[in-house]
CSV table of C-alpha atoms in Angstrom, one decimal:
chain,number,residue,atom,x,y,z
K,28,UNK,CA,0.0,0.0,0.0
K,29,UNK,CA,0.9,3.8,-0.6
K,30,UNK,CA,2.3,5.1,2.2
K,31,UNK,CA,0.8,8.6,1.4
K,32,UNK,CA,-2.5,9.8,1.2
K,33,UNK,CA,-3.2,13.0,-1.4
K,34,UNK,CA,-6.5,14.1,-3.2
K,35,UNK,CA,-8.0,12.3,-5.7
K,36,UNK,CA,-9.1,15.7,-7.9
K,37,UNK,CA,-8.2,19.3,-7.5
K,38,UNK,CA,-8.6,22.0,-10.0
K,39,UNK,CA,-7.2,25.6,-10.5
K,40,UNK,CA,-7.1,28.4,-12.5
K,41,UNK,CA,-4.4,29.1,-15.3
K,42,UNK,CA,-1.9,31.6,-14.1
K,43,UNK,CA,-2.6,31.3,-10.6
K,44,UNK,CA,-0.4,29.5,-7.8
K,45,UNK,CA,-1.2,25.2,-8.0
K,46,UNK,CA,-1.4,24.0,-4.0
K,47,UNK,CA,-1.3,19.7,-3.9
K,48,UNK,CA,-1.4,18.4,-0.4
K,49,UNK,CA,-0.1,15.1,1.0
K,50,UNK,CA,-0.2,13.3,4.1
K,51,UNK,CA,2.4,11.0,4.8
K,52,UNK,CA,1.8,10.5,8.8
K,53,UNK,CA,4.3,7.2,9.3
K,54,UNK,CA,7.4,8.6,7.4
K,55,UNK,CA,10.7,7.8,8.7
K,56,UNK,CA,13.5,9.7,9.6
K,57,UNK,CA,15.3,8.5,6.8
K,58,UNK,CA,12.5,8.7,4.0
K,59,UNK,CA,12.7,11.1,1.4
K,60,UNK,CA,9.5,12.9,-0.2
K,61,UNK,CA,9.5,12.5,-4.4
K,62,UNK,CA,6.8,14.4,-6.5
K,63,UNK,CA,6.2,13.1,-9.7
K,64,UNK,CA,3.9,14.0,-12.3
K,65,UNK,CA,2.2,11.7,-15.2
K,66,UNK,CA,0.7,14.1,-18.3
K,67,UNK,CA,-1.5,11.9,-20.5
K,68,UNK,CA,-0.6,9.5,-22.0
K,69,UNK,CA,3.5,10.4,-21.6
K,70,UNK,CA,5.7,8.4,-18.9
K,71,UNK,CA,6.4,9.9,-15.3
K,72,UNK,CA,8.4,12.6,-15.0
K,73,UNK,CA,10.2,13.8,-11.6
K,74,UNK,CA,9.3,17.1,-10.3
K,75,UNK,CA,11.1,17.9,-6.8
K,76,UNK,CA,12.1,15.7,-3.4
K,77,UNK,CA,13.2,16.7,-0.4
K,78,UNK,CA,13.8,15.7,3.3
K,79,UNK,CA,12.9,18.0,5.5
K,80,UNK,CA,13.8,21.4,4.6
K,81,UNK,CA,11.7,23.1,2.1
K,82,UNK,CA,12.8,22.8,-1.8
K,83,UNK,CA,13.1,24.9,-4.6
K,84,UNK,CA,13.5,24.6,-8.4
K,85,UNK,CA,12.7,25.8,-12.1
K,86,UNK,CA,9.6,23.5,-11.9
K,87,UNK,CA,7.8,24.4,-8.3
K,88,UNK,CA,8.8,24.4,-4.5
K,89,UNK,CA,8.0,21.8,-2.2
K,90,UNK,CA,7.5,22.9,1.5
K,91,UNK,CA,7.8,19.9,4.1
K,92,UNK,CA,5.6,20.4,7.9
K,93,UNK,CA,8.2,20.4,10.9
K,94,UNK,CA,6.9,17.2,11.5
K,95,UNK,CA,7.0,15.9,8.2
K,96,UNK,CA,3.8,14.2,8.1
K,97,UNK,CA,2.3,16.6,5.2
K,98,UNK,CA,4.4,18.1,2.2
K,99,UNK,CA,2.3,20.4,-0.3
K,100,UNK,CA,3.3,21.2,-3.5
K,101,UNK,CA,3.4,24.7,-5.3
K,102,UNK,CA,3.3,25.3,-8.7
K,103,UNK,CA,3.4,29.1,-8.5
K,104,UNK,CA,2.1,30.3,-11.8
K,105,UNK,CA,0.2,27.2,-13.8
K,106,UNK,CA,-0.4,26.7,-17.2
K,107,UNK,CA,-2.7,24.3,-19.0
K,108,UNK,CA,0.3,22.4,-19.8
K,109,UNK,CA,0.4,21.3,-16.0
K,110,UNK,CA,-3.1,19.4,-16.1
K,111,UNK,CA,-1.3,15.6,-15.2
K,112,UNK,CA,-1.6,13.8,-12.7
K,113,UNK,CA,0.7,14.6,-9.4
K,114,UNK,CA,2.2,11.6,-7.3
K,115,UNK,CA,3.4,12.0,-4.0
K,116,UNK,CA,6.0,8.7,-3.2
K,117,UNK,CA,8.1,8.3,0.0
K,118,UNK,CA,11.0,6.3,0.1
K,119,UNK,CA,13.9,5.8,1.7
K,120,UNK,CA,17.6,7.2,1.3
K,121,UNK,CA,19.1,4.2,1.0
K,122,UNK,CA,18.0,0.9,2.1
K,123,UNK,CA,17.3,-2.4,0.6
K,124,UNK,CA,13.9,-1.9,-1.0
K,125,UNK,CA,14.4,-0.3,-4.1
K,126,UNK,CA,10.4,-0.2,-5.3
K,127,UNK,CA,8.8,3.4,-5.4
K,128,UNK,CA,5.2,2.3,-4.2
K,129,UNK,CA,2.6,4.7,-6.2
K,130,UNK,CA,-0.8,5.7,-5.4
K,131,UNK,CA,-3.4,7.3,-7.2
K,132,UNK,CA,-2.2,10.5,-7.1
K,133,UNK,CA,-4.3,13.9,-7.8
K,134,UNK,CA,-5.5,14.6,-11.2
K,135,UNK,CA,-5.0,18.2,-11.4
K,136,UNK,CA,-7.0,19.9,-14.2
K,137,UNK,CA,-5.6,23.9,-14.9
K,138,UNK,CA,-8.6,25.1,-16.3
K,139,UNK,CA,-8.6,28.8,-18.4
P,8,UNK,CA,21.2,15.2,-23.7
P,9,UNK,CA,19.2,12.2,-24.6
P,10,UNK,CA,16.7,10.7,-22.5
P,11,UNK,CA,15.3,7.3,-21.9
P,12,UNK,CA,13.9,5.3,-25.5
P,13,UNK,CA,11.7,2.5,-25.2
P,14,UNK,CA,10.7,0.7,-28.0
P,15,UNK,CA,8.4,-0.4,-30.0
P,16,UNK,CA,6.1,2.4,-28.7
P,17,UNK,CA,3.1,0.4,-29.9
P,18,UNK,CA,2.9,-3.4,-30.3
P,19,UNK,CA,-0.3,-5.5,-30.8
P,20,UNK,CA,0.1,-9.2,-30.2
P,21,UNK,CA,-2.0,-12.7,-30.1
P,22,UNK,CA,-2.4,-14.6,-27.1
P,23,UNK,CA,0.3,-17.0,-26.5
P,24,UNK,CA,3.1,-15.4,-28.4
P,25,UNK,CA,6.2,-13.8,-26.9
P,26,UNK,CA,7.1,-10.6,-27.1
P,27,UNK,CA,10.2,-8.3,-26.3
P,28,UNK,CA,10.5,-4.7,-25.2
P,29,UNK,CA,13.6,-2.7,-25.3
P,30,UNK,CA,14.8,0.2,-22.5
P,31,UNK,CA,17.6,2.2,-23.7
P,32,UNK,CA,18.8,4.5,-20.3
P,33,UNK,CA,20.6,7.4,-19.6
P,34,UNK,CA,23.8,7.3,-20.6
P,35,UNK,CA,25.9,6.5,-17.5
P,36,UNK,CA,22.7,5.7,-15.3
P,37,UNK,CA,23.6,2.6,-13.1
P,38,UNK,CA,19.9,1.9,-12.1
P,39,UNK,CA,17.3,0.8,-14.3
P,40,UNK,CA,13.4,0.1,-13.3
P,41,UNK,CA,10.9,-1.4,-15.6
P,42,UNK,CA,7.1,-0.8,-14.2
P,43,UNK,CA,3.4,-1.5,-15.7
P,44,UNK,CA,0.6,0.5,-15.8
P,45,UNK,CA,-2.8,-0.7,-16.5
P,46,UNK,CA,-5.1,1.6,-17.7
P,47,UNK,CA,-6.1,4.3,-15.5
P,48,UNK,CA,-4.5,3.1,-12.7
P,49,UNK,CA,-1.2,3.5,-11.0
P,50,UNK,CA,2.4,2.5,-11.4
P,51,UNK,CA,3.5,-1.5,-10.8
P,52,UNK,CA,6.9,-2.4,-10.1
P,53,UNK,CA,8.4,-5.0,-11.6
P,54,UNK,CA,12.0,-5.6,-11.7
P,55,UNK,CA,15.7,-3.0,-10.3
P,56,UNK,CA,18.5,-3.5,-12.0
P,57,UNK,CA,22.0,-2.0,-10.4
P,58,UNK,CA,24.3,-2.4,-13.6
P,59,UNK,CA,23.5,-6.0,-15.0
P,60,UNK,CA,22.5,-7.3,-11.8
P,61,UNK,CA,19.0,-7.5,-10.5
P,62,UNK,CA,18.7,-7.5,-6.8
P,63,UNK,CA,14.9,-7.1,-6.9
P,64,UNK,CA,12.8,-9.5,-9.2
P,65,UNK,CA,9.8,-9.6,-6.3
P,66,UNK,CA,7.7,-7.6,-9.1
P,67,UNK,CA,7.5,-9.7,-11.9
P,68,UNK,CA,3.8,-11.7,-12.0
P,69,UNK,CA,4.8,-15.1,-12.9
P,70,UNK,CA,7.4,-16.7,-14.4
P,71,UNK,CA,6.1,-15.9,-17.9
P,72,UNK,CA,8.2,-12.6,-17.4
P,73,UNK,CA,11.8,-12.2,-17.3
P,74,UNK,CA,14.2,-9.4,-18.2
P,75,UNK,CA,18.1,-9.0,-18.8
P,76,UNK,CA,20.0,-6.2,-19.0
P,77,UNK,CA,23.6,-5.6,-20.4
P,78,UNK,CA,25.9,-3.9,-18.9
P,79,UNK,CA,24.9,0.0,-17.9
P,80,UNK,CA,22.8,0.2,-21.2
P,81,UNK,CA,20.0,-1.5,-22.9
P,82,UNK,CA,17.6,-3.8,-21.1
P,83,UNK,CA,14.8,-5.9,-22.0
P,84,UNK,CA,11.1,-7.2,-20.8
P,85,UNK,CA,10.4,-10.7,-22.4
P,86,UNK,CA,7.0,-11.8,-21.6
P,87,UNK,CA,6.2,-15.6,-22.8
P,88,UNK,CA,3.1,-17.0,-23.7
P,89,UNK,CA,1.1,-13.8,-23.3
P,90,UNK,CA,-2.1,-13.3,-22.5
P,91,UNK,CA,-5.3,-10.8,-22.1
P,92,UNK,CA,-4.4,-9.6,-18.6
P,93,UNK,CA,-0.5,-8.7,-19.5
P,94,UNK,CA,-2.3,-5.3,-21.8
P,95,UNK,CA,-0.7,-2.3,-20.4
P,96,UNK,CA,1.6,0.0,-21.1
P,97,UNK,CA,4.8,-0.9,-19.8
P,98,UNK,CA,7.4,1.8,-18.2
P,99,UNK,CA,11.0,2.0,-17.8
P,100,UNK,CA,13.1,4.2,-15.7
P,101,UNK,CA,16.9,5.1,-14.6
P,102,UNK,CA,18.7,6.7,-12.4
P,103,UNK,CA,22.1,7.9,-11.4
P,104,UNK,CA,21.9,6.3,-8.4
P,105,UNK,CA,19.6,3.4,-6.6
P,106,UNK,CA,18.0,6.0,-4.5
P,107,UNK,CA,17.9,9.3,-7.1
P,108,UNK,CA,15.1,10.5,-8.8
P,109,UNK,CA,14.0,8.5,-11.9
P,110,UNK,CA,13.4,9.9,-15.3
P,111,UNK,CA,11.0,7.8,-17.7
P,112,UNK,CA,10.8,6.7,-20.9
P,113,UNK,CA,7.7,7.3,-22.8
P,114,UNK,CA,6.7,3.5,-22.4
P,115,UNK,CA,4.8,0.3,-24.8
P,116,UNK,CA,1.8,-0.1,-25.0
P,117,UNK,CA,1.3,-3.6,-25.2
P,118,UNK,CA,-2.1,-5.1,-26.4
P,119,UNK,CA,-3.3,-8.3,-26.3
P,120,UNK,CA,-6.0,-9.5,-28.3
């Protein structure tokens, strides 16, 4: 099972800033947060991870809780060309179990 | 640079025939992930591979599926005696390390009719 919980649907409008929450209340010490993102019909494609200091880069910023059991991701002007689907994965830094475990992820839909 | 090929994009088989799908990684990638995806729903793993080694096989279905790779490049999905429940598109992925970020190819869509 997923070990994170996110929205099944969110929508937004184009230009404006793209929140997408996720609970992930067991994480580990050592368990890194990945955001990925699946546009129809195209393979995966990484976004952002972090630990537990906030991230930034070209694509969005990812702000961690101080207990890092919630991570939201901010796409802070979106586009139409954002409408995927967003996945949330933890996993750890380096341990024997290489298998990124997926969930259903939020289907973000930028509308215009 | 280039990014991760997978080939064919497309391929429509009968039940009962094999069939053979090709990952070409990231140049200089050391980790290589092969994953299916039914439709609509999420991401399956299925096997790791850490150069030409693979430590983690405890994705594949059945013994039907089996995959090599050579070396740090090319790798591929054979899946024998196919049949209606292997359609999917099927995903692979590297990285520059075991635990890194992956990057995706654009995957096969493999039906079987």
């Amino acid at each position: 099972d997923a070990k994170t919980t996110q929205p099944p649907s969110m929508d937004c409008a184009e230009g404006r800033a793209a929140n997408l929450p996720c609970n992930h209340s067991t994480i580990s010490g050592n368990e890194y947060v990945y955001w990925y993102r699946q546009i129809h019909s195209q393979g995966p494609q990484y976004i952002i991870h972090g630990l537990k200091n906030n991230e930034t880069n070209e694509m969005a910023s990812l702000i961690i809780t101080e207990d890092r059991k919630s991570s939201t991701l901010i796409l802070p002007h979106a586009t139409l060309r954002d409408t995927a689907v967003y996945y949330c994965i933890v996993r750890p830094s380096m341990d024997s179990n290489y298998q990124l475990i997926w969930g259903a992820g939020t289907k973000l839909i930028i509308k215009p | 640079g280039a990014g991760v090929s997978q080939s064919p994009s497309n391929k429509v088989t009968e039940k009962g025939k094999d069939v053979e799908l090709r990952c070409d990684p990231i140049s200089g990638h050391t980790a290589l992930y092969w994953y299916r995806q039914r439709l609509g729903q999420g991401l399956e793993f299925l096997i790791y591979f850490q150069g030409n080694s693979a430590p983690d096989k405890s994705g594949l279905p059945s013994d039907r599926f089996s995959a090599e790779r050579t070396g740090e490049s090319v790798s591929t999905l054979t899946i024998q005696r196919t049949q209606q429940e292997d359609s999917a598109v099927y995903l692979c992925a590297s990285s520059p390390t075991p635990w890194g970020e992956q990057y995706f190819g654009p995957g096969t869509r493999l039906t079987v009719t």
